[in-house]
PDB file of C-alpha atoms and ligand atoms in Angstrom:
ATOM      1  CA  MET A   1       7.511  -5.565  47.087  1.00 61.00           C
ATOM      2  CA  ASN A   2      10.703  -6.886  48.250  1.00 82.00           C
ATOM      3  CA  GLU A   3      13.674  -4.710  46.735  1.00 88.00           C
ATOM      4  CA  HIS A   4      15.675  -8.189  46.075  1.00 92.00           C
ATOM      5  CA  ARG A   5      12.854 -10.025  44.367  1.00 93.00           C
ATOM      6  CA  TYR A   6      12.300  -6.382  42.591  1.00 92.00           C
ATOM      7  CA  GLN A   7      15.636  -6.129  41.405  1.00 94.00           C
ATOM      8  CA  HIS A   8      15.608  -9.984  40.182  1.00 96.00           C
ATOM      9  CA  LEU A   9      12.359  -9.573  38.272  1.00 94.00           C
ATOM     10  CA  GLN A  10      13.744  -6.386  36.750  1.00 95.00           C
ATOM     11  CA  THR A  11      16.914  -8.881  35.459  1.00 96.00           C
ATOM     12  CA  ASN A  12      14.847 -11.351  33.945  1.00 96.00           C
ATOM     13  CA  LEU A  13      12.412  -8.933  32.087  1.00 95.00           C
ATOM     14  CA  GLU A  14      15.957  -7.558  30.473  1.00 95.00           C
ATOM     15  CA  ARG A  15      16.961 -11.099  29.917  1.00 96.00           C
ATOM     16  CA  LEU A  16      13.868 -11.925  28.075  1.00 95.00           C
ATOM     17  CA  LYS A  17      13.708  -8.633  26.308  1.00 94.00           C
ATOM     18  CA  LEU A  18      10.251  -7.786  27.763  1.00 95.00           C
ATOM     19  CA  THR A  19      11.199  -4.110  27.918  1.00 93.00           C
ATOM     20  CA  ARG A  20       8.045  -2.684  27.552  1.00 94.00           C
ATOM     21  CA  LEU A  21       6.712  -4.709  30.410  1.00 95.00           C
ATOM     22  CA  SER A  22      10.142  -3.616  32.495  1.00 95.00           C
ATOM     23  CA  GLU A  23       9.051   0.045  31.934  1.00 95.00           C
ATOM     24  CA  ARG A  24       5.473  -0.178  33.076  1.00 95.00           C
ATOM     25  CA  LEU A  25       5.801  -2.763  36.022  1.00 93.00           C
ATOM     26  CA  ASP A  26       5.797  -0.180  38.763  1.00 94.00           C
ATOM     27  CA  GLN A  27       2.337   0.988  37.165  1.00 95.00           C
ATOM     28  CA  LEU A  28       0.969  -2.195  37.018  1.00 95.00           C
ATOM     29  CA  ALA A  29       1.786  -3.738  40.353  1.00 93.00           C
ATOM     30  CA  GLU A  30       0.381  -0.263  42.071  1.00 95.00           C
ATOM     31  CA  GLU A  31      -2.932  -0.422  40.118  1.00 96.00           C
ATOM     32  CA  ALA A  32      -2.973  -4.154  40.732  1.00 96.00           C
ATOM     33  CA  ALA A  33      -2.509  -3.545  44.428  1.00 96.00           C
ATOM     34  CA  LYS A  34      -5.515  -0.649  44.286  1.00 97.00           C
ATOM     35  CA  GLU A  35      -8.085  -2.454  42.221  1.00 97.00           C
ATOM     36  CA  SER A  36      -7.546  -5.913  43.729  1.00 97.00           C
ATOM     37  CA  TRP A  37      -6.823  -7.490  40.363  1.00 97.00           C
ATOM     38  CA  THR A  38      -6.959 -11.248  40.536  1.00 97.00           C
ATOM     39  CA  TYR A  39      -3.785 -13.222  39.437  1.00 95.00           C
ATOM     40  CA  VAL A  40      -5.265 -14.311  36.150  1.00 97.00           C
ATOM     41  CA  GLU A  41      -6.499 -10.164  35.487  1.00 97.00           C
ATOM     42  CA  PHE A  42      -2.672  -9.165  36.591  1.00 96.00           C
ATOM     43  CA  LEU A  43      -1.258 -12.205  33.951  1.00 95.00           C
ATOM     44  CA  ASP A  44      -3.715 -10.793  31.325  1.00 96.00           C
ATOM     45  CA  ARG A  45      -2.691  -7.155  31.525  1.00 96.00           C
ATOM     46  CA  VAL A  46       1.325  -8.021  31.829  1.00 95.00           C
ATOM     47  CA  LEU A  47       0.845 -10.058  28.787  1.00 95.00           C
ATOM     48  CA  ASP A  48      -1.122  -7.534  27.279  1.00 96.00           C
ATOM     49  CA  VAL A  49       1.581  -4.587  27.531  1.00 95.00           C
ATOM     50  CA  GLU A  50       3.765  -6.864  25.882  1.00 94.00           C
ATOM     51  CA  VAL A  51       1.835  -8.483  23.006  1.00 94.00           C
ATOM     52  CA  SER A  52       0.827  -4.585  21.904  1.00 94.00           C
ATOM     53  CA  ALA A  53       4.221  -3.790  22.031  1.00 94.00           C
ATOM     54  CA  ARG A  54       5.088  -6.756  19.692  1.00 94.00           C
ATOM     55  CA  VAL A  55       2.443  -5.923  17.460  1.00 95.00           C
ATOM     56  CA  GLU A  56       3.407  -2.311  17.358  1.00 95.00           C
ATOM     57  CA  ARG A  57       7.053  -3.241  16.385  1.00 95.00           C
ATOM     58  CA  ASP A  58       5.838  -5.920  13.644  1.00 97.00           C
ATOM     59  CA  VAL A  59       3.834  -3.276  12.091  1.00 97.00           C
ATOM     60  CA  ALA A  60       6.688  -0.957  11.631  1.00 98.00           C
ATOM     61  CA  MET A  61       8.987  -3.693  10.411  1.00 98.00           C
ATOM     62  CA  LYS A  62       6.091  -4.241   8.195  1.00 98.00           C
ATOM     63  CA  THR A  63       5.987  -0.902   7.022  1.00 98.00           C
ATOM     64  CA  ARG A  64       9.387  -0.263   6.222  1.00 98.00           C
ATOM     65  CA  LEU A  65       9.634  -3.415   4.471  1.00 98.00           C
ATOM     66  CA  ALA A  66       6.633  -2.633   2.049  1.00 98.00           C
ATOM     67  CA  ARG A  67       8.247   0.437   0.819  1.00 98.00           C
ATOM     68  CA  PHE A  68       5.551   2.651   0.381  1.00 98.00           C
ATOM     69  CA  PRO A  69       5.972   5.754  -1.418  1.00 98.00           C
ATOM     70  CA  PHE A  70       4.338   7.716   1.808  1.00 98.00           C
ATOM     71  CA  VAL A  71       2.028   6.293   4.496  1.00 98.00           C
ATOM     72  CA  LYS A  72      -1.638   7.400   4.293  1.00 97.00           C
ATOM     73  CA  THR A  73      -4.472   5.726   5.729  1.00 97.00           C
ATOM     74  CA  LEU A  74      -8.018   5.249   5.056  1.00 97.00           C
ATOM     75  CA  GLU A  75      -9.232   7.759   7.615  1.00 97.00           C
ATOM     76  CA  GLN A  76      -6.960  10.552   5.899  1.00 97.00           C
ATOM     77  CA  PHE A  77      -9.130   9.814   2.388  1.00 97.00           C
ATOM     78  CA  ASP A  78     -11.983  12.230   2.245  1.00 96.00           C
ATOM     79  CA  PHE A  79     -14.893  10.173   0.614  1.00 96.00           C
ATOM     80  CA  SER A  80     -17.051  13.072   0.164  1.00 94.00           C
ATOM     81  CA  PHE A  81     -14.741  14.176  -2.364  1.00 94.00           C
ATOM     82  CA  GLN A  82     -15.237  11.059  -4.657  1.00 94.00           C
ATOM     83  CA  PRO A  83     -18.911  10.542  -4.309  1.00 92.00           C
ATOM     84  CA  ALA A  84     -19.237   7.854  -6.610  1.00 91.00           C
ATOM     85  CA  LEU A  85     -16.936   5.603  -4.753  1.00 96.00           C
ATOM     86  CA  ASN A  86     -18.395   3.262  -2.972  1.00 96.00           C
ATOM     87  CA  GLU A  87     -17.217   3.958   0.910  1.00 97.00           C
ATOM     88  CA  ALA A  88     -18.645   0.485   2.349  1.00 97.00           C
ATOM     89  CA  GLN A  89     -16.711  -1.563  -0.318  1.00 98.00           C
ATOM     90  CA  ILE A  90     -13.414  -0.102   0.127  1.00 98.00           C
ATOM     91  CA  ARG A  91     -14.006  -0.566   4.121  1.00 98.00           C
ATOM     92  CA  GLU A  92     -14.662  -3.925   3.132  1.00 98.00           C
ATOM     93  CA  LEU A  93     -11.226  -4.311   1.326  1.00 98.00           C
ATOM     94  CA  ALA A  94      -9.980  -3.026   4.427  1.00 98.00           C
ATOM     95  CA  THR A  95     -10.929  -6.012   6.420  1.00 98.00           C
ATOM     96  CA  ALA A  96      -8.159  -8.023   4.265  1.00 97.00           C
ATOM     97  CA  ARG A  97     -10.498 -10.867   3.670  1.00 97.00           C
ATOM     98  CA  PHE A  98      -9.601 -10.825  -0.279  1.00 98.00           C
ATOM     99  CA  VAL A  99      -5.722 -11.325   0.687  1.00 98.00           C
ATOM    100  CA  ALA A 100      -7.200 -14.540   2.721  1.00 96.00           C
ATOM    101  CA  HIS A 101      -8.453 -15.492  -0.601  1.00 95.00           C
ATOM    102  CA  GLY A 102      -5.948 -14.535  -2.844  1.00 96.00           C
ATOM    103  CA  GLU A 103      -8.097 -12.488  -4.436  1.00 97.00           C
ATOM    104  CA  ASN A 104      -6.879  -9.242  -6.229  1.00 98.00           C
ATOM    105  CA  ILE A 105      -8.204  -5.364  -6.444  1.00 98.00           C
ATOM    106  CA  LEU A 106      -7.779  -3.079  -9.586  1.00 98.00           C
ATOM    107  CA  LEU A 107      -7.777   0.528  -8.909  1.00 98.00           C
ATOM    108  CA  LEU A 108      -8.558   2.555 -12.295  1.00 97.00           C
ATOM    109  CA  GLY A 109      -8.943   6.328 -12.958  1.00 95.00           C
ATOM    110  CA  PRO A 110      -7.463   9.059 -14.180  1.00 95.00           C
ATOM    111  CA  PRO A 111      -4.249  10.775 -12.082  1.00 94.00           C
ATOM    112  CA  GLY A 112      -5.119  12.646  -8.914  1.00 95.00           C
ATOM    113  CA  VAL A 113      -7.972  10.644  -8.030  1.00 96.00           C
ATOM    114  CA  GLY A 114      -6.604   8.509  -4.981  1.00 97.00           C
ATOM    115  CA  LYS A 115      -5.367   5.346  -6.610  1.00 98.00           C
ATOM    116  CA  THR A 116      -1.908   5.381  -4.947  1.00 98.00           C
ATOM    117  CA  HIS A 117      -3.420   6.872  -1.731  1.00 98.00           C
ATOM    118  CA  LEU A 118      -6.082   3.902  -1.449  1.00 98.00           C
ATOM    119  CA  ALA A 119      -3.858   1.012  -2.472  1.00 98.00           C
ATOM    120  CA  VAL A 120      -1.300   2.474   0.341  1.00 98.00           C
ATOM    121  CA  SER A 121      -4.370   2.592   3.065  1.00 98.00           C
ATOM    122  CA  LEU A 122      -5.369  -0.949   2.044  1.00 98.00           C
ATOM    123  CA  GLY A 123      -1.693  -2.088   2.279  1.00 98.00           C
ATOM    124  CA  VAL A 124      -1.152  -0.379   5.754  1.00 98.00           C
ATOM    125  CA  ALA A 125      -4.718  -1.706   6.840  1.00 98.00           C
ATOM    126  CA  ALA A 126      -3.711  -5.252   5.845  1.00 98.00           C
ATOM    127  CA  ILE A 127      -0.320  -4.800   7.558  1.00 98.00           C
ATOM    128  CA  MET A 128      -2.274  -4.021  10.740  1.00 96.00           C
ATOM    129  CA  GLN A 129      -3.536  -7.647  10.392  1.00 95.00           C
ATOM    130  CA  GLY A 130      -0.010  -9.129  10.436  1.00 96.00           C
ATOM    131  CA  ILE A 131      -0.093  -9.456   6.552  1.00 98.00           C
ATOM    132  CA  SER A 132       3.310  -8.876   4.458  1.00 98.00           C
ATOM    133  CA  VAL A 133       3.045  -6.133   1.821  1.00 98.00           C
ATOM    134  CA  VAL A 134       5.510  -5.033  -0.703  1.00 98.00           C
ATOM    135  CA  PHE A 135       4.759  -2.072  -2.801  1.00 98.00           C
ATOM    136  CA  PHE A 136       6.508  -1.379  -6.544  1.00 97.00           C
ATOM    137  CA  THR A 137       5.385   0.920  -9.080  1.00 98.00           C
ATOM    138  CA  VAL A 138       5.413  -0.687 -12.720  1.00 97.00           C
ATOM    139  CA  ALA A 139       8.312   1.750 -13.728  1.00 97.00           C
ATOM    140  CA  ASP A 140      10.608   0.393 -10.730  1.00 97.00           C
ATOM    141  CA  LEU A 141       9.606  -3.079 -11.758  1.00 96.00           C
ATOM    142  CA  ILE A 142      10.995  -2.380 -15.493  1.00 95.00           C
ATOM    143  CA  ASP A 143      14.392  -1.160 -14.023  1.00 96.00           C
ATOM    144  CA  VAL A 144      15.013  -3.734 -11.585  1.00 96.00           C
ATOM    145  CA  VAL A 145      14.005  -6.647 -14.135  1.00 95.00           C
ATOM    146  CA  GLN A 146      16.598  -4.678 -16.807  1.00 94.00           C
ATOM    147  CA  GLN A 147      19.287  -4.787 -13.607  1.00 96.00           C
ATOM    148  CA  ASP A 148      18.327  -8.305 -12.655  1.00 97.00           C
ATOM    149  CA  VAL A 149      18.910  -9.731 -16.603  1.00 95.00           C
ATOM    150  CA  LYS A 150      22.239  -8.065 -16.448  1.00 96.00           C
ATOM    151  CA  ASP A 151      22.786  -9.631 -12.895  1.00 97.00           C
ATOM    152  CA  ASP A 152      21.394 -13.078 -13.724  1.00 96.00           C
ATOM    153  CA  ARG A 153      19.112 -13.011 -11.111  1.00 97.00           C
ATOM    154  CA  LEU A 154      15.505 -12.508 -12.226  1.00 96.00           C
ATOM    155  CA  ASP A 155      14.279 -15.980 -11.008  1.00 96.00           C
ATOM    156  CA  ARG A 156      15.350 -15.035  -7.750  1.00 97.00           C
ATOM    157  CA  ARG A 157      13.353 -11.533  -8.026  1.00 97.00           C
ATOM    158  CA  LEU A 158      10.322 -13.716  -9.136  1.00 97.00           C
ATOM    159  CA  HIS A 159      10.555 -15.678  -6.252  1.00 97.00           C
ATOM    160  CA  ALA A 160      11.110 -12.682  -3.999  1.00 96.00           C
ATOM    161  CA  LEU A 161       8.138 -10.725  -5.445  1.00 97.00           C
ATOM    162  CA  CYS A 162       5.957 -14.221  -4.864  1.00 97.00           C
ATOM    163  CA  THR A 163       6.628 -14.071  -0.958  1.00 97.00           C
ATOM    164  CA  PRO A 164       4.980 -11.067   0.495  1.00 98.00           C
ATOM    165  CA  LYS A 165       1.082 -12.060   1.015  1.00 98.00           C
ATOM    166  CA  LEU A 166      -0.267  -9.021  -0.925  1.00 98.00           C
ATOM    167  CA  LEU A 167       1.648  -7.083  -3.848  1.00 98.00           C
ATOM    168  CA  ILE A 168       0.853  -3.878  -4.741  1.00 98.00           C
ATOM    169  CA  LEU A 169       2.133  -2.824  -8.670  1.00 98.00           C
ATOM    170  CA  ASP A 170       1.216   0.972  -8.851  1.00 98.00           C
ATOM    171  CA  GLU A 171       0.640   3.019 -12.065  1.00 97.00           C
ATOM    172  CA  MET A 172       0.386   0.220 -14.887  1.00 97.00           C
ATOM    173  CA  GLY A 173       0.252   1.910 -18.339  1.00 94.00           C
ATOM    174  CA  TYR A 174       2.438   5.267 -17.434  1.00 94.00           C
ATOM    175  CA  VAL A 175       5.180   3.897 -19.134  1.00 94.00           C
ATOM    176  CA  PRO A 176       5.365   1.394 -22.008  1.00 94.00           C
ATOM    177  CA  LEU A 177       6.870  -2.249 -21.099  1.00 95.00           C
ATOM    178  CA  ASP A 178       9.400  -3.765 -23.130  1.00 93.00           C
ATOM    179  CA  GLN A 179       8.942  -7.547 -23.892  1.00 93.00           C
ATOM    180  CA  ARG A 180      11.069  -8.822 -21.312  1.00 93.00           C
ATOM    181  CA  SER A 181       9.224  -6.403 -18.631  1.00 95.00           C
ATOM    182  CA  ALA A 182       5.878  -7.864 -19.969  1.00 95.00           C
ATOM    183  CA  GLN A 183       6.702 -11.418 -19.812  1.00 96.00           C
ATOM    184  CA  PHE A 184       8.440 -11.056 -16.453  1.00 97.00           C
ATOM    185  CA  LEU A 185       4.904  -9.085 -15.086  1.00 97.00           C
ATOM    186  CA  PHE A 186       2.660 -12.142 -17.032  1.00 97.00           C
ATOM    187  CA  ARG A 187       5.166 -14.709 -14.964  1.00 97.00           C
ATOM    188  CA  LEU A 188       4.468 -12.846 -11.963  1.00 98.00           C
ATOM    189  CA  ILE A 189       0.774 -12.661 -12.225  1.00 97.00           C
ATOM    190  CA  SER A 190       0.634 -16.136 -13.086  1.00 97.00           C
ATOM    191  CA  ARG A 191       2.571 -17.463 -10.218  1.00 97.00           C
ATOM    192  CA  ARG A 192       0.683 -15.478  -7.823  1.00 97.00           C
ATOM    193  CA  TYR A 193      -2.765 -16.568  -9.496  1.00 95.00           C
ATOM    194  CA  GLN A 194      -5.283 -17.645  -6.258  1.00 91.00           C
ATOM    195  CA  LYS A 195      -2.180 -17.781  -4.195  1.00 94.00           C
ATOM    196  CA  GLY A 196      -1.301 -14.102  -3.387  1.00 97.00           C
ATOM    197  CA  SER A 197      -3.232 -11.027  -3.929  1.00 98.00           C
ATOM    198  CA  ILE A 198      -2.364  -8.364  -5.951  1.00 98.00           C
ATOM    199  CA  ILE A 199      -3.285  -4.238  -5.894  1.00 98.00           C
ATOM    200  CA  LEU A 200      -2.999  -2.850  -9.194  1.00 98.00           C
ATOM    201  CA  THR A 201      -3.568   0.745 -10.130  1.00 98.00           C
ATOM    202  CA  SER A 202      -3.579   2.005 -13.590  1.00 97.00           C
ATOM    203  CA  ASN A 203      -4.722   4.912 -15.495  1.00 96.00           C
ATOM    204  CA  LYS A 204      -5.527   2.645 -18.355  1.00 95.00           C
ATOM    205  CA  SER A 205      -8.597   0.693 -19.416  1.00 92.00           C
ATOM    206  CA  TYR A 206      -8.267  -2.539 -20.003  1.00 92.00           C
ATOM    207  CA  GLY A 207      -8.794  -2.224 -23.645  1.00 91.00           C
ATOM    208  CA  GLU A 208      -5.428  -0.098 -23.452  1.00 94.00           C
ATOM    209  CA  TRP A 209      -3.465  -3.089 -22.234  1.00 93.00           C
ATOM    210  CA  GLY A 210      -2.473  -4.356 -25.326  1.00 92.00           C
ATOM    211  CA  ASP A 211      -0.758  -0.848 -26.244  1.00 92.00           C
ATOM    212  CA  VAL A 212       0.999  -0.878 -22.957  1.00 94.00           C
ATOM    213  CA  VAL A 213       2.544  -3.889 -23.160  1.00 92.00           C
ATOM    214  CA  SER A 214       2.794  -4.265 -27.266  1.00 88.00           C
ATOM    215  CA  ASP A 215       1.501  -7.923 -27.050  1.00 91.00           C
ATOM    216  CA  TYR A 216      -2.215  -8.317 -27.357  1.00 93.00           C
ATOM    217  CA  VAL A 217      -2.193 -11.756 -26.539  1.00 94.00           C
ATOM    218  CA  LEU A 218       0.030 -11.645 -23.551  1.00 95.00           C
ATOM    219  CA  ALA A 219      -1.963  -8.388 -22.389  1.00 95.00           C
ATOM    220  CA  THR A 220      -5.083 -10.731 -22.654  1.00 96.00           C
ATOM    221  CA  ALA A 221      -3.386 -13.502 -20.684  1.00 96.00           C
ATOM    222  CA  MET A 222      -2.394 -11.147 -17.824  1.00 96.00           C
ATOM    223  CA  LEU A 223      -5.717  -9.394 -17.737  1.00 96.00           C
ATOM    224  CA  ASP A 224      -7.511 -13.120 -17.843  1.00 96.00           C
ATOM    225  CA  ARG A 225      -5.753 -14.463 -14.510  1.00 96.00           C
ATOM    226  CA  LEU A 226      -5.806 -10.746 -12.723  1.00 97.00           C
ATOM    227  CA  LEU A 227      -9.395 -10.279 -13.276  1.00 96.00           C
ATOM    228  CA  HIS A 228     -10.686 -13.889 -12.639  1.00 95.00           C
ATOM    229  CA  PHE A 229     -11.023 -13.145  -8.783  1.00 95.00           C
ATOM    230  CA  ALA A 230     -10.957  -9.324  -8.426  1.00 97.00           C
ATOM    231  CA  THR A 231     -12.809  -6.499  -7.813  1.00 97.00           C
ATOM    232  CA  THR A 232     -12.632  -3.497  -9.856  1.00 97.00           C
ATOM    233  CA  ILE A 233     -13.250  -0.217  -8.746  1.00 97.00           C
ATOM    234  CA  ASN A 234     -13.367   2.707 -11.145  1.00 96.00           C
ATOM    235  CA  ILE A 235     -12.685   6.125 -10.070  1.00 95.00           C
ATOM    236  CA  ARG A 236     -13.954   8.493 -12.304  1.00 88.00           C
ATOM    237  CA  GLY A 237     -13.843  11.722 -10.119  1.00 86.00           C
ATOM    238  CA  GLU A 238     -12.020  14.912 -10.212  1.00 89.00           C
ATOM    239  CA  SER A 239      -8.168  14.991  -9.410  1.00 92.00           C
ATOM    240  CA  TYR A 240      -7.432  16.009  -5.852  1.00 92.00           C
ATOM    241  CA  ARG A 241      -4.196  17.580  -6.611  1.00 85.00           C
ATOM    242  CA  LEU A 242      -5.751  19.780  -9.372  1.00 86.00           C
ATOM    243  CA  ARG A 243      -8.610  20.810  -6.884  1.00 82.00           C
ATOM    244  CA  GLU A 244      -6.024  21.749  -4.048  1.00 77.00           C
ATOM    245  CA  LYS A 245      -4.153  23.490  -6.993  1.00 75.00           C
ATOM    246  CA  ARG A 246      -7.163  25.533  -7.904  1.00 75.00           C
ATOM    247  CA  LYS A 247      -8.082  26.385  -4.556  1.00 73.00           C
ATOM    248  CA  ALA A 248      -4.709  27.971  -4.149  1.00 74.00           C
ATOM    249  CA  GLY A 249      -4.947  29.761  -7.547  1.00 73.00           C
ATOM    250  CA  VAL A 250      -2.338  28.191  -8.913  1.00 66.00           C
ATOM    251  CA  PHE A 251      -4.125  27.859 -12.463  1.00 60.00           C
ATOM    252  CA  HIS A 252      -5.438  30.968 -12.558  1.00 57.00           C
ATOM    253  CA  ASP A 253      -1.946  32.876 -12.094  1.00 48.00           C
ATOM    254  CA  LEU A 254      -0.661  30.775 -14.712  1.00 51.00           C
ATOM    255  CA  ALA A 255      -3.283  31.828 -17.089  1.00 44.00           C
ATOM    256  CA  ALA A 256      -2.900  35.617 -16.092  1.00 45.00           C
ATOM    257  CA  LYS A 257       0.557  35.857 -16.273  1.00 46.00           C
ATOM    258  CA  PRO A 258       2.526  34.333 -19.009  1.00 45.00           C
ATOM    259  CA  VAL A 259       5.953  33.766 -18.299  1.00 42.00           C
ATOM    260  CA  LYS A 260       8.440  36.304 -18.991  1.00 43.00           C
ATOM    261  CA  GLY A 261      10.763  35.413 -22.140  1.00 40.00           C
ATOM    262  CA  ASN A 262       8.847  32.781 -23.309  1.00 41.00           C
ATOM    263  CA  SER A 263       6.583  33.696 -26.500  1.00 38.00           C
ATOM    264  CA  SER A 264       5.218  30.186 -26.610  1.00 40.00           C
ATOM    265  CA  PRO A 265       1.692  29.680 -25.232  1.00 38.00           C
ATOM    266  CA  THR A 266       1.589  28.809 -21.563  1.00 41.00           C
ATOM    267  CA  ARG A 267       2.649  25.716 -21.210  1.00 41.00           C
ATOM    268  CA  LYS A 268       0.150  23.012 -19.346  1.00 41.00           C
ATOM    269  CA  THR A 269       1.456  21.443 -16.388  1.00 43.00           C
ATOM    270  CA  GLN A 270       1.889  17.690 -16.532  1.00 44.00           C
ATOM    271  CA  GLU A 271      -0.854  17.270 -14.241  1.00 45.00           C
ATOM    272  CA  GLU A 272      -2.983  19.187 -16.334  1.00 43.00           C
ATOM    273  CA  GLU A 273      -1.942  17.421 -19.555  1.00 41.00           C
ATOM    274  CA  GLN A 274      -2.696  13.793 -17.279  1.00 45.00           C
ATOM    275  CA  ASP A 275      -5.875  15.290 -16.252  1.00 44.00           C
ATOM    276  CA  GLU A 276      -7.381  15.538 -19.697  1.00 40.00           C
ATOM    277  CA  THR A 277      -6.830  11.690 -20.447  1.00 42.00           C
ATOM    278  CA  LYS A 278      -9.738  11.829 -17.856  1.00 42.00           C
ATOM    279  CA  SER A 279     -12.285  11.419 -20.727  1.00 40.00           C
ATOM    280  CA  ARG A 280     -10.671   7.729 -21.730  1.00 41.00           C
ATOM    281  CA  TYR A 281     -12.079   6.246 -18.574  1.00 42.00           C
ATOM    282  CA  GLU A 282     -15.748   6.615 -19.370  1.00 38.00           C
ATOM    283  CA  ASP A 283     -15.708   3.321 -21.328  1.00 38.00           C
ATOM    284  CA  VAL A 284     -13.188   1.409 -19.127  1.00 41.00           C
TER     285      VAL A 284
HETATM  286  N1  ADP B 301     -10.356  11.787  -1.528  1.00 96.24           N
HETATM  287  C1  ADP B 301      -9.024  12.202  -0.885  1.00 96.24           C
HETATM  288  N2  ADP B 301      -8.918  12.223   0.108  1.00 96.24           N
HETATM  289  C2  ADP B 301      -7.831  12.871   0.637  1.00 96.24           C
HETATM  290  N3  ADP B 301      -6.731  12.793  -0.067  1.00 96.24           N
HETATM  291  C3  ADP B 301      -6.739  12.404  -1.383  1.00 96.24           C
HETATM  292  C4  ADP B 301      -7.956  12.283  -1.900  1.00 96.24           C
HETATM  293  N4  ADP B 301      -7.680  11.993  -3.281  1.00 96.24           N
HETATM  294  C5  ADP B 301      -6.332  11.797  -3.518  1.00 96.24           C
HETATM  295  N5  ADP B 301      -5.724  12.436  -2.104  1.00 96.24           N
HETATM  296  C6  ADP B 301      -4.376  13.081  -2.317  1.00 96.24           C
HETATM  297  O1  ADP B 301      -4.047  13.289  -3.518  1.00 96.24           O
HETATM  298  C7  ADP B 301      -2.818  13.009  -3.958  1.00 96.24           C
HETATM  299  C8  ADP B 301      -2.857  12.268  -5.203  1.00 96.24           C
HETATM  300  O2  ADP B 301      -3.571  11.315  -4.707  1.00 96.24           O
HETATM  301  P1  ADP B 301      -2.760   9.717  -5.360  1.00 96.24           P
HETATM  302  O3  ADP B 301      -3.640   8.603  -4.767  1.00 96.24           O
HETATM  303  O4  ADP B 301      -1.332   9.595  -5.979  1.00 96.24           O
HETATM  304  O5  ADP B 301      -3.675   9.822  -6.888  1.00 96.24           O
HETATM  305  P2  ADP B 301      -3.471   8.961  -8.166  1.00 96.24           P
HETATM  306  O6  ADP B 301      -2.660   7.610  -7.513  1.00 96.24           O
HETATM  307  O7  ADP B 301      -4.841   8.263  -8.746  1.00 96.24           O
HETATM  308  O8  ADP B 301      -2.617   9.650  -9.052  1.00 96.24           O
HETATM  309  C9  ADP B 301      -2.355  12.609  -2.495  1.00 96.24           C
HETATM  310  O9  ADP B 301      -1.279  13.012  -1.989  1.00 96.24           O
HETATM  311  C10 ADP B 301      -3.534  11.918  -1.885  1.00 96.24           C
HETATM  312  O10 ADP B 301      -3.458  11.406  -0.531  1.00 96.24           O
HETATM  313 MG1   MG B 302      -0.732   7.260  -8.228  1.00 96.24          MG
END
C-alpha cells in the first residue's frame, strides 16, 4: 500500500473514531491480498470488526448501568443441582422474547437456590440483545424512596425506573415495606404493566405478600398486574450456598466445637435460619 495513502487512511479512521479498525487494518489488508477477497467481502469484514467492537462497548456500558450485584451467566449455573428446574424453559427466557411482549418473570424459592443468579443471568442475556436493564433490591428501593420523598423527586424516580426495558426487583419479602414504599411499588408495577418487563425474586409465597406490604388490598392489586402476563418459576431445591459450606465441613465444625466463652447453645448462621423457611414454599 502506498505509504501516503496508508497515513491518510489511518488519519481518517482516527477522526471517525474507528479505533478497532485502525488496529486491525494491516492484518485485514494482508488477509484480503492472500485470500483474494472481493471488494464486497473486504467491506463486509471491515464493517464486522467495527460493529463487534461497538456491540462489546454497548454490552459493557449497559452492564455497568444495570448495577448488578455480581455478573454471572447461565453458563455458570449448574442445572444438575436443581433438577426440578426446567432448563429448556430458562433457556427460552434467555432469548428475551418475554421482554418484547412486556411479560414478567417471578422467581420464587428459599434462600440460596439461585434466584438472584438466574435473575442476573437473564438480565445479562437481555443486555446481549441490546436491551436496557436495571437491577434493584427491594430493600434498596425502600431506601431510595425514603430519600426521594425528602428530596421531592419521587416522580422522577418513578420515571427513571420505567425507562429500562427490563427491571429486576430482587428479594421481595426480606424487608417489610412501609406504606409509602408499598404504594410506590404499586405505581411502578402499574406503570410498567404490559409495557416494561419485571423480573421479581421472592422468598415469600403469594399468600404472604399481604404481610410484606402490610396491606392486603394493595398486595392483591400488585399481584394481579404482575401475574397477568407472567411466568412463575418455583425453585424448591436445596441451597447452593449451604451445600458448598457443608462440603467444606463448616457446619460440622460448628456443631462439634461450641464457641469458647459462649455458654448459650451454638447460634444458627443466618443462612441456616433462612434455610428453615424452605418448608413454607411447598404451598406457593
Ligand atoms: N445451581 C447453581 N449453580 C451454580 N451456582 C449457584 C447455583 N445456585 C446458586 N448458586 C450460587 O450460589 C450463590 C447463592 O445464589 P443466589 O442466586 O444468591 O441465591 P438466592 O438469590 O436464591 O438466595 C450465588 O453465588 C450463586 O451464584
Ligand atoms: Mg438472592
